[in-house]
Structures are given as C-alpha cells and as structure tokens.
CSV table of C-alpha atoms in Angstrom, one decimal:
chain,number,residue,atom,x,y,z
A,1,MET,CA,98.7,132.2,118.7
A,2,ALA,CA,95.8,129.8,118.8
A,3,THR,CA,96.6,126.1,118.4
A,4,LYS,CA,95.1,126.0,114.9
A,5,GLU,CA,97.0,129.0,113.7
A,6,THR,CA,100.3,127.6,115.1
A,7,GLN,CA,99.7,124.2,113.5
A,8,LYS,CA,99.0,125.9,110.2
A,9,LEU,CA,102.2,127.9,110.5
A,10,ILE,CA,104.2,124.8,111.2
A,11,LEU,CA,102.8,122.8,108.3
A,12,GLU,CA,103.2,125.6,105.8
A,13,THR,CA,106.7,126.3,106.9
A,14,SER,CA,107.5,122.6,106.8
A,15,ILE,CA,106.2,122.2,103.2
A,16,LYS,CA,108.4,125.2,102.1
A,17,LEU,CA,111.5,123.8,103.7
A,18,PHE,CA,110.9,120.2,102.6
A,19,ASN,CA,110.4,121.4,99.0
A,20,GLU,CA,113.6,123.4,99.1
A,21,SER,CA,115.9,120.8,100.8
A,22,GLY,CA,114.1,117.4,101.0
A,23,THR,CA,112.8,115.9,104.3
A,24,ARG,CA,116.2,114.3,105.2
A,25,HIS,CA,117.9,117.7,105.5
A,26,VAL,CA,115.2,119.4,107.5
A,27,SER,CA,115.1,118.7,111.2
A,28,THR,CA,112.2,119.6,113.5
A,29,ASN,CA,114.5,122.1,115.2
A,30,ARG,CA,115.0,123.9,111.9
A,31,ILE,CA,111.3,124.0,111.4
A,32,ALA,CA,110.8,125.4,114.9
A,33,GLU,CA,113.4,128.0,114.3
A,34,ALA,CA,112.0,129.1,110.9
A,35,CYS,CA,108.6,129.4,112.6
A,36,GLY,CA,110.0,131.5,115.5
A,37,LEU,CA,108.8,128.8,118.0
A,38,SER,CA,110.7,127.0,120.8
A,39,LYS,CA,111.5,123.3,120.2
A,40,GLY,CA,109.2,122.4,123.1
A,41,ASN,CA,106.3,124.3,121.5
A,42,LEU,CA,106.7,122.5,118.2
A,43,HIS,CA,106.9,119.2,119.9
A,44,TYR,CA,103.7,120.0,121.8
A,45,HIS,CA,101.9,120.1,118.4
A,46,PHE,CA,103.8,117.5,116.5
A,47,LYS,CA,105.6,114.5,118.2
A,48,ASN,CA,108.2,114.2,115.4
A,49,LYS,CA,109.0,114.8,111.7
A,50,GLU,CA,106.9,111.8,110.8
A,51,SER,CA,103.8,113.2,112.2
A,52,VAL,CA,104.4,116.5,110.5
A,53,ILE,CA,104.6,114.6,107.2
A,54,GLN,CA,101.4,112.7,108.0
A,55,SER,CA,99.6,115.9,108.7
A,56,ILE,CA,100.8,117.4,105.5
A,57,PHE,CA,99.4,114.4,103.6
A,58,GLU,CA,96.1,114.9,105.4
A,59,LEU,CA,96.0,118.5,104.0
A,60,MET,CA,96.4,117.0,100.5
A,61,ALA,CA,93.9,114.2,101.2
A,62,ARG,CA,91.3,116.6,102.6
A,63,ASP,CA,91.5,118.8,99.4
A,64,ILE,CA,91.1,115.7,97.2
A,65,GLU,CA,88.3,114.2,99.1
A,66,LYS,CA,86.4,117.4,99.4
A,67,ASN,CA,86.8,118.7,95.9
A,68,TRP,CA,87.7,116.0,93.5
A,69,ASN,CA,84.7,113.6,93.6
A,70,ASP,CA,82.2,115.2,91.2
A,71,ASP,CA,84.4,114.9,88.1
A,72,TYR,CA,82.1,112.6,86.3
A,73,LEU,CA,79.3,115.2,86.4
A,74,GLN,CA,81.4,117.4,84.0
A,75,PRO,CA,82.6,115.1,81.1
A,76,THR,CA,84.1,118.0,79.1
A,77,ALA,CA,87.5,119.1,77.7
A,78,GLU,CA,87.6,122.1,80.0
A,79,HIS,CA,87.1,119.8,83.0
A,80,MET,CA,89.6,117.2,81.9
A,81,ALA,CA,92.1,120.1,81.5
A,82,GLU,CA,91.2,121.2,85.0
A,83,MET,CA,91.8,117.7,86.4
A,84,PHE,CA,95.2,117.5,84.8
A,85,TYR,CA,96.0,121.0,86.0
A,86,ARG,CA,94.9,120.5,89.7
A,87,GLN,CA,96.8,117.2,89.8
A,88,LEU,CA,100.0,118.9,88.5
A,89,LYS,CA,99.5,121.8,90.8
A,90,MET,CA,99.3,119.4,93.7
A,91,ILE,CA,102.5,117.7,92.6
A,92,TRP,CA,104.1,121.1,92.3
A,93,ASP,CA,102.8,122.4,95.7
A,94,TYR,CA,103.9,119.3,97.5
A,95,ARG,CA,106.8,118.4,95.3
A,96,PHE,CA,108.9,117.0,98.1
A,97,PHE,CA,106.2,114.4,98.7
A,98,TYR,CA,106.2,113.1,95.2
A,99,ARG,CA,109.9,113.4,94.8
A,100,GLU,CA,110.4,111.2,97.9
A,101,LEU,CA,107.3,109.1,97.4
A,102,THR,CA,108.9,105.7,97.7
A,103,PRO,CA,111.1,106.3,100.7
A,104,LEU,CA,108.5,108.2,102.6
A,105,LEU,CA,105.9,105.4,102.2
A,106,GLN,CA,108.5,102.7,102.9
A,107,LYS,CA,109.4,104.3,106.2
A,108,ASP,CA,105.8,104.8,107.4
A,109,GLN,CA,103.3,102.0,107.1
A,110,LEU,CA,100.4,104.3,108.3
A,111,LEU,CA,101.1,106.8,105.6
A,112,LYS,CA,101.4,104.1,103.0
A,113,ASP,CA,98.0,102.6,104.0
A,114,ARG,CA,96.4,106.0,103.9
A,115,PHE,CA,98.0,106.9,100.5
A,116,CYS,CA,97.0,103.5,99.1
A,117,ASN,CA,93.4,103.8,100.3
A,118,LEU,CA,93.0,107.2,98.8
A,119,ARG,CA,94.5,106.0,95.5
A,120,LYS,CA,92.0,103.1,95.3
A,121,LYS,CA,89.1,105.5,95.9
A,122,ARG,CA,90.4,107.9,93.3
A,123,VAL,CA,90.8,105.2,90.7
A,124,VAL,CA,87.1,104.4,91.0
A,125,GLU,CA,86.3,108.2,90.6
A,126,VAL,CA,88.5,108.6,87.6
A,127,GLU,CA,87.0,105.5,85.9
A,128,LYS,CA,83.6,107.0,86.4
A,129,PHE,CA,84.8,110.2,84.7
A,130,PHE,CA,86.3,108.4,81.7
A,131,LYS,CA,83.1,106.3,81.3
A,132,ALA,CA,81.2,109.6,81.2
A,133,LEU,CA,83.6,110.9,78.5
A,134,ILE,CA,83.1,107.8,76.4
A,135,ALA,CA,79.3,108.1,76.8
A,136,GLU,CA,79.7,111.7,75.5
A,137,GLY,CA,81.7,110.6,72.5
A,138,PHE,CA,84.6,112.6,73.7
A,139,LEU,CA,86.9,109.6,73.9
A,140,VAL,CA,86.6,107.0,71.1
A,141,GLY,CA,87.7,103.4,70.6
A,142,LEU,CA,87.8,102.7,74.4
A,143,ASP,CA,85.1,100.1,74.7
A,144,ASP,CA,87.4,97.4,76.2
A,145,PRO,CA,87.3,98.0,80.0
A,146,GLU,CA,90.8,96.5,80.3
A,147,VAL,CA,92.2,99.0,77.9
A,148,LEU,CA,90.5,101.8,79.7
A,149,SER,CA,91.9,100.5,83.0
A,150,SER,CA,95.4,100.2,81.6
A,151,LEU,CA,95.3,103.8,80.3
A,152,ILE,CA,94.3,105.1,83.7
A,153,THR,CA,97.1,103.1,85.3
A,154,ILE,CA,99.6,104.6,82.8
A,155,GLY,CA,98.4,108.1,83.5
A,156,TRP,CA,98.7,107.4,87.2
A,157,ILE,CA,102.2,106.1,87.0
A,158,ILE,CA,103.3,109.1,84.9
A,159,SER,CA,101.7,111.5,87.3
A,160,ASP,CA,103.0,109.9,90.5
A,161,TYR,CA,106.6,109.4,89.3
A,162,TRP,CA,107.3,112.1,86.7
A,163,ILE,CA,109.1,114.1,89.4
A,164,SER,CA,111.2,111.1,90.6
A,165,PHE,CA,112.0,110.4,86.9
A,166,ILE,CA,113.4,113.9,86.0
A,167,ASP,CA,115.0,114.2,89.4
A,168,ILE,CA,117.4,111.4,88.5
A,169,GLU,CA,118.6,113.5,85.5
A,170,ASP,CA,119.3,116.4,87.9
A,171,LYS,CA,116.9,118.4,85.9
A,172,GLU,CA,115.4,121.3,87.8
A,173,ILE,CA,111.9,120.7,88.9
A,174,ASN,CA,110.0,123.8,87.8
A,175,LYS,CA,106.8,124.8,86.1
A,176,ALA,CA,108.2,123.9,82.7
A,177,THR,CA,109.1,120.3,83.7
A,178,ILE,CA,105.7,119.9,85.3
A,179,LYS,CA,104.2,121.0,82.0
A,180,GLU,CA,106.2,118.3,80.3
A,181,GLY,CA,104.5,115.9,82.7
A,182,TYR,CA,101.1,117.1,81.4
A,183,LEU,CA,102.1,116.5,77.8
A,184,LEU,CA,103.1,112.9,78.6
A,185,MET,CA,99.8,112.3,80.4
A,186,VAL,CA,97.8,113.7,77.5
A,187,GLN,CA,100.0,111.9,74.9
A,188,SER,CA,98.9,108.5,76.3
A,189,LEU,CA,95.2,109.5,75.6
A,190,VAL,CA,95.8,111.2,72.2
A,191,PRO,CA,95.0,108.2,70.1
A,192,TYR,CA,91.5,108.1,71.7
A,193,LEU,CA,90.8,111.8,71.7
A,194,THR,CA,89.0,113.5,68.7
A,195,ASP,CA,91.2,116.2,67.2
A,196,GLU,CA,88.8,118.8,68.4
A,197,ALA,CA,88.8,117.4,72.0
A,198,ARG,CA,92.6,117.4,72.0
A,199,GLU,CA,92.7,121.0,70.9
A,200,ASN,CA,90.2,122.0,73.5
A,201,VAL,CA,92.0,120.2,76.3
A,202,ASP,CA,95.3,121.9,75.3
A,203,LYS,CA,93.7,125.3,75.1
A,204,SER,CA,92.0,125.0,78.4
A,205,PHE,CA,95.2,123.8,80.1
A,206,SER,CA,97.2,126.7,78.7
A,207,LEU,CA,94.6,129.2,80.0
A,208,LEU,CA,94.7,127.6,83.5
A,209,SER,CA,98.5,127.7,83.5
A,210,GLU,CA,98.6,131.3,82.4
A,211,SER,CA,96.0,132.6,84.7
A,212,ASN,CA,97.7,131.0,87.7
A,213,ASP,CA,101.3,132.0,86.8
B,1,MET,CA,138.5,80.7,97.0
B,2,ALA,CA,140.0,83.0,94.3
B,3,THR,CA,139.1,86.8,94.7
B,4,LYS,CA,136.8,86.8,91.6
B,5,GLU,CA,134.9,83.7,92.9
B,6,THR,CA,134.5,85.3,96.3
B,7,GLN,CA,133.3,88.5,94.9
B,8,LYS,CA,130.8,86.7,92.7
B,9,LEU,CA,129.5,84.7,95.7
B,10,ILE,CA,129.2,88.0,97.7
B,11,LEU,CA,127.2,89.8,95.0
B,12,GLU,CA,124.9,86.9,94.2
B,13,THR,CA,124.1,86.4,97.9
B,14,SER,CA,123.5,90.0,98.4
B,15,ILE,CA,121.1,90.2,95.4
B,16,LYS,CA,119.2,87.3,96.9
B,17,LEU,CA,119.0,88.8,100.4
B,18,PHE,CA,118.2,92.4,99.1
B,19,ASN,CA,115.4,91.0,96.9
B,20,GLU,CA,114.0,89.1,99.8
B,21,SER,CA,114.2,91.8,102.6
B,22,GLY,CA,115.2,95.2,101.0
B,23,THR,CA,118.6,96.7,101.5
B,24,ARG,CA,117.7,98.5,104.7
B,25,HIS,CA,117.2,95.2,106.5
B,26,VAL,CA,120.3,93.4,105.2
B,27,SER,CA,123.6,94.3,107.0
B,28,THR,CA,127.1,93.4,105.6
B,29,ASN,CA,127.4,91.1,108.6
B,30,ARG,CA,124.3,89.2,107.5
B,31,ILE,CA,125.7,89.0,103.9
B,32,ALA,CA,129.1,87.6,105.3
B,33,GLU,CA,127.3,85.0,107.4
B,34,ALA,CA,125.1,83.9,104.5
B,35,CYS,CA,128.2,83.5,102.4
B,36,GLY,CA,130.1,81.6,105.1
B,37,LEU,CA,132.8,84.3,105.2
B,38,SER,CA,134.2,86.3,108.1
B,39,LYS,CA,133.3,90.0,108.4
B,40,GLY,CA,136.9,90.9,107.8
B,41,ASN,CA,137.0,88.9,104.6
B,42,LEU,CA,133.9,90.5,103.3
B,43,HIS,CA,135.1,94.0,104.1
B,44,TYR,CA,138.4,93.2,102.3
B,45,HIS,CA,136.4,92.9,99.1
B,46,PHE,CA,133.7,95.5,99.7
B,47,LYS,CA,134.2,98.6,101.9
B,48,ASN,CA,130.5,98.9,102.8
B,49,LYS,CA,127.0,98.1,101.7
B,50,GLU,CA,127.0,101.1,99.3
B,51,SER,CA,130.0,99.6,97.4
B,52,VAL,CA,128.2,96.2,97.2
B,53,ILE,CA,125.2,98.0,95.6
B,54,GLN,CA,127.4,99.9,93.2
B,55,SER,CA,129.0,96.6,92.1
B,56,ILE,CA,125.6,95.1,91.7
B,57,PHE,CA,124.6,97.9,89.4
B,58,GLU,CA,127.9,97.4,87.5
B,59,LEU,CA,126.7,93.8,86.8
B,60,MET,CA,123.4,95.1,85.3
B,61,ALA,CA,125.2,97.9,83.4
B,62,ARG,CA,127.8,95.4,81.9
B,63,ASP,CA,125.0,93.1,80.7
B,64,ILE,CA,123.1,96.1,79.1
B,65,GLU,CA,126.2,97.7,77.5
B,66,LYS,CA,127.5,94.4,76.2
B,67,ASN,CA,124.2,92.9,74.8
B,68,TRP,CA,121.6,95.6,74.3
B,69,ASN,CA,123.2,98.0,71.6
B,70,ASP,CA,122.4,96.2,68.4
B,71,ASP,CA,118.6,96.4,68.7
B,72,TYR,CA,118.1,98.7,65.7
B,73,LEU,CA,119.6,96.0,63.5
B,74,GLN,CA,116.6,93.8,64.2
B,75,PRO,CA,113.4,95.9,63.8
B,76,THR,CA,111.0,92.9,64.1
B,77,ALA,CA,108.1,91.9,66.4
B,78,GLU,CA,110.2,89.1,67.8
B,79,HIS,CA,113.0,91.4,68.8
B,80,MET,CA,110.6,93.9,70.3
B,81,ALA,CA,109.1,91.2,72.4
B,82,GLU,CA,112.6,90.1,73.4
B,83,MET,CA,113.5,93.7,74.4
B,84,PHE,CA,110.4,94.0,76.6
B,85,TYR,CA,111.2,90.5,78.0
B,86,ARG,CA,114.8,91.1,78.9
B,87,GLN,CA,113.9,94.5,80.4
B,88,LEU,CA,111.3,92.9,82.7
B,89,LYS,CA,113.6,90.0,83.4
B,90,MET,CA,116.2,92.5,84.6
B,91,ILE,CA,113.6,94.3,86.8
B,92,TRP,CA,112.7,90.9,88.2
B,93,ASP,CA,116.2,89.7,88.8
B,94,TYR,CA,117.2,92.9,90.5
B,95,ARG,CA,113.8,93.8,91.9
B,96,PHE,CA,115.2,95.4,95.1
B,97,PHE,CA,117.0,97.9,92.9
B,98,TYR,CA,113.8,99.1,91.1
B,99,ARG,CA,111.8,98.8,94.1
B,100,GLU,CA,114.2,101.2,96.0
B,101,LEU,CA,115.3,103.1,93.0
B,102,THR,CA,114.6,106.6,94.3
B,103,PRO,CA,116.1,106.2,97.8
B,104,LEU,CA,119.1,104.3,96.5
B,105,LEU,CA,120.0,107.0,94.0
B,106,GLN,CA,119.2,109.8,96.4
B,107,LYS,CA,121.7,108.4,98.9
B,108,ASP,CA,124.6,107.8,96.5
B,109,GLN,CA,125.5,110.5,94.0
B,110,LEU,CA,128.0,108.3,92.2
B,111,LEU,CA,125.3,105.6,91.5
B,112,LYS,CA,122.9,108.2,90.5
B,113,ASP,CA,125.4,109.7,87.9
B,114,ARG,CA,126.2,106.3,86.6
B,115,PHE,CA,122.5,105.3,86.3
B,116,CYS,CA,121.7,108.6,84.6
B,117,ASN,CA,124.5,108.3,82.0
B,118,LEU,CA,123.5,104.8,81.2
B,119,ARG,CA,119.8,105.9,80.8
B,120,LYS,CA,120.8,108.7,78.4
B,121,LYS,CA,122.8,106.3,76.3
B,122,ARG,CA,120.0,103.8,76.2
B,123,VAL,CA,117.4,106.4,75.2
B,124,VAL,CA,119.5,107.1,72.1
B,125,GLU,CA,119.6,103.3,71.3
B,126,VAL,CA,115.9,102.9,71.8
B,127,GLU,CA,115.1,105.8,69.6
B,128,LYS,CA,117.3,104.2,66.9
B,129,PHE,CA,115.4,101.0,67.2
B,130,PHE,CA,112.0,102.7,67.0
B,131,LYS,CA,113.1,104.6,63.9
B,132,ALA,CA,114.1,101.4,62.3
B,133,LEU,CA,110.6,100.0,63.2
B,134,ILE,CA,109.0,103.0,61.6
B,135,ALA,CA,111.1,102.6,58.5
B,136,GLU,CA,109.9,99.0,58.2
B,137,GLY,CA,106.3,100.1,58.5
B,138,PHE,CA,105.9,98.2,61.7
B,139,LEU,CA,104.9,101.3,63.6
B,140,VAL,CA,102.6,103.7,61.9
B,141,GLY,CA,101.5,107.3,62.5
B,142,LEU,CA,104.6,108.1,64.4
B,143,ASP,CA,106.2,110.7,62.2
B,144,ASP,CA,106.3,113.5,64.7
B,145,PRO,CA,109.7,113.1,66.6
B,146,GLU,CA,108.2,114.7,69.7
B,147,VAL,CA,105.5,112.1,69.8
B,148,LEU,CA,107.9,109.3,69.4
B,149,SER,CA,110.1,110.8,72.2
B,150,SER,CA,107.1,111.1,74.5
B,151,LEU,CA,106.1,107.5,73.9
B,152,ILE,CA,109.6,106.3,74.7
B,153,THR,CA,109.6,108.4,77.9
B,154,ILE,CA,106.2,107.0,78.9
B,155,GLY,CA,107.5,103.4,78.4
B,156,TRP,CA,110.6,104.2,80.4
B,157,ILE,CA,108.6,105.6,83.4
B,158,ILE,CA,106.3,102.6,83.4
B,159,SER,CA,109.3,100.2,83.2
B,160,ASP,CA,111.4,101.9,86.0
B,161,TYR,CA,108.5,102.6,88.4
B,162,TRP,CA,106.0,99.8,87.9
B,163,ILE,CA,107.5,97.9,90.8
B,164,SER,CA,107.3,101.0,93.1
B,165,PHE,CA,103.7,101.6,92.0
B,166,ILE,CA,102.4,98.1,92.9
B,167,ASP,CA,104.6,97.9,96.0
B,168,ILE,CA,102.5,100.7,97.4
B,169,GLU,CA,99.4,98.6,97.1
B,170,ASP,CA,101.2,95.8,99.0
B,171,LYS,CA,100.7,93.6,95.9
B,172,GLU,CA,103.1,90.8,95.8
B,173,ILE,CA,105.9,91.3,93.2
B,174,ASN,CA,105.9,88.1,91.1
B,175,LYS,CA,106.0,87.0,87.5
B,176,ALA,CA,102.3,87.8,87.1
B,177,THR,CA,102.7,91.4,88.2
B,178,ILE,CA,105.7,91.8,86.0
B,179,LYS,CA,103.6,90.6,83.1
B,180,GLU,CA,101.1,93.3,84.0
B,181,GLY,CA,103.9,95.7,83.5
B,182,TYR,CA,104.5,94.3,80.0
B,183,LEU,CA,100.8,94.8,79.1
B,184,LEU,CA,101.0,98.5,80.2
B,185,MET,CA,104.2,99.1,78.2
B,186,VAL,CA,102.6,97.5,75.1
B,187,GLN,CA,99.3,99.4,75.6
B,188,SER,CA,100.9,102.8,75.2
B,189,LEU,CA,102.2,101.6,71.7
B,190,VAL,CA,99.1,99.8,70.6
B,191,PRO,CA,97.5,102.7,68.7
B,192,TYR,CA,100.6,102.8,66.5
B,193,LEU,CA,101.1,99.0,66.0
B,194,THR,CA,99.4,97.2,63.1
B,195,ASP,CA,97.0,94.4,64.4
B,196,GLU,CA,99.4,91.9,63.0
B,197,ALA,CA,102.4,93.4,64.6
B,198,ARG,CA,100.6,93.5,68.1
B,199,GLU,CA,99.6,89.9,67.7
B,200,ASN,CA,103.2,88.9,66.8
B,201,VAL,CA,104.7,90.8,69.7
B,202,ASP,CA,102.2,89.3,72.2
B,203,LYS,CA,102.9,85.7,70.8
B,204,SER,CA,106.7,86.2,70.9
B,205,PHE,CA,106.5,87.5,74.4
B,206,SER,CA,104.4,84.5,75.6
B,207,LEU,CA,106.8,82.1,74.0
B,208,LEU,CA,109.8,83.8,75.9
B,209,SER,CA,107.9,83.8,79.2
B,210,GLU,CA,106.9,80.1,78.9
B,211,SER,CA,110.3,78.9,77.8
B,212,ASN,CA,112.0,80.7,80.7
B,213,ASP,CA,109.5,79.7,83.5
C-alpha cells in the first residue's frame, strides 16, 4: 500500500475503535492488528497514540477550514439547519473526541492550542453568519452585541459538551441523543427566531437527517 | 488530633492543592507533607487519592442535600440570584472538580453513579422551583413543559462545563470568569423574565457577590 493509503486506513480504523471503546482502551498494537499491519509498520507512520489523535483532529480541522467559512454568504433557514446538522454530524462521526474532550486536551498542549485557535477563528465566522441573519430580519431583538456573543457561546458550550453531559447519565450516544442536542441548540435561539424561521429550520433539519440516515 | 479533625485537615488541604495544580499533579505523599502528617497516617484515613476525591464529593453532596431542597418554597428574584450564586460559589470552591469533571467521572464508576444520582434528584427540585416561578408570574411564556425542561438542561450544561470551556482558552479561572458564567446562565432565561425580574435578579446577584468578596 502507498503511504497515503496506509495512513488513511490507520486513521479510519482508529476512529472506529476509539468511538467504540474510548482512547484509553485502544492501544496502538490493537490498531495495527485491526489494520492487518505489523506494529513496526504502524509506528513508522505514527510515533504513538497521541500523534494518531493529533492527525485525526487535523482531518476534522481540514474539513472545517475548507468547507465552513462561507456561511455568512447564505443567511437562510436552510443554511442554518445545515450548519447545525454538519456540526452534529461531526460530533457523531468523531464522538470519542467530544466525549473525551477535556482529558484529551489536558494531556496534549499542542492539540489544545490547535483546538483553541480553530475555535477562535470559528467564533468570528459564526458571528459574521449571525450578523447576516440579523440584517436579513431572520433573527430579531438581537441588536446588543453582548447578547449575541452570549448566545453564540451558549450554543458552543451545548455543542461541545452535550456528549459529555449525557455520557454521565450512561445514556447511549446515538442519533436520537444527538438530535436532542440539536433541539437544545435551537431552543436557546427560539426567542429570537420568527415562527416561520423556526419552522423552516426544523423542517430543513429533518430533511437533512432523513436523507442521511 | 482526633480522627475527624485529621480527616477535615486532609480534605481541606487536598481541595486547596487540587485547585492549584490539578489532581494529576498532586500525590497523596504531597498531601501528607502539606498536612504535616506521615504517609502512613494519611493512608490510615484514606486508602488512595480516589477515596480522597470521593470524600470531597461527599462534602459537596452533603451541602447540597442538606441546604438546597427548599428552593420551591421561595419563588423570588432574590432566591433565584442566591441559587445562581451558591452554584457558582460551589464551582469556584471546588473548581478542580468541575475542571476535571469528565476524566474524574470516567475513571471512577462509583463517583460517576453518585454524581449522576444527585443530578437526577436536583433536576426534579429545580423543575419544582421553576414551576413555582411560573405560578408567581415571574417567568412568562414557559407553559410548554418540554421548553422548560430544555432550558433547565441548557443551564445545567453551562454551569457544569463553563470551567472546562474557558480552561481550553487558557483563560484564568477567577471570580470574573465565574461571573461571566452567571451572565450566560441568566441569558438563556432572559426572554422569559419580565424586565423587573431580570433587574432584581441582577441586583441581588451583585449584592451577594460584593458582600462575599
């Protein structure tokens, strides 16, 4: 196998195993075995488990940085639903990462810095999107920039920690619990959404969920 | 020293050291040293670091179970402010616990079960309090029980994870950042609070903060 293909196989297998069992219970040896590779071959590509996790985060970051930066050009209900959907899809696809967010970042300063920088950039983009929604009359009563900033932070906290929150109750993490996360994220915005907008966001979100089941 | 006094000293010293350095960087030997006790004496009282942390959580739980269950009898702005304040004070006093919430609970199933049970009981109490606020006309437009339940969950997530959230940005955890947490918790309720109620909650919260500085 070419280097790129091998690395892709290792990362995809790792994501699957981490999602199933958590990073603590998956050794690089187990990853190598599941890939049908020798330990030496795996370590040729990735020095240790930490560097596998860093590379997985780079996959997420690349997707975000490539595809998520033009939101403000589409200030519509459909696009808002799509933003919620892709956020929750990312949390689902990489659920081990959000489930273990705090310990993973505490253990790895490099990963923490990278995560933090990406978040700061994203906050700016999301603010731009919300300001476009306000300009379109899609969100009302949100003229105070501090209130807007608080609402964005609230949505962020729900999105980043929803998985950790339900994990404590030993609820299963599945598509239904992820949908509950969506409802919370929308709920914090409901007082500022026109009824029509709320309906359209919900409808678009349902369509996205169904077509991707 | 009597057993009770020694245990109190050990727990208070541990809280201080954990808050300063995080549980990972504080060994039971260091706790013993800071208490002026021999290692043997400390281990006579607490088998290991895990049991120290469990006992610290019992301190928190005892305070909550003893003092927090009559909220619904006082559906006022003053009491709402007091509830936010005591919640944030607990997060401040035991900031290591909230900062490391996910890893601590992941490592200790007993602690996780205890934390989860207490949370379930508290959710019921907080719902009772909010229903009393609605009956008093203090919260308006909250007749849908699902919306009420979502708002309580949103407040819970903000409260439990605010510290983890700002920790990622390497912001210092201090009284000002804790106050920011209050503002987020209130923000999610603002659309349902009358202007007068909001003002009174803010005023009462400021008074509490100042008198306890």
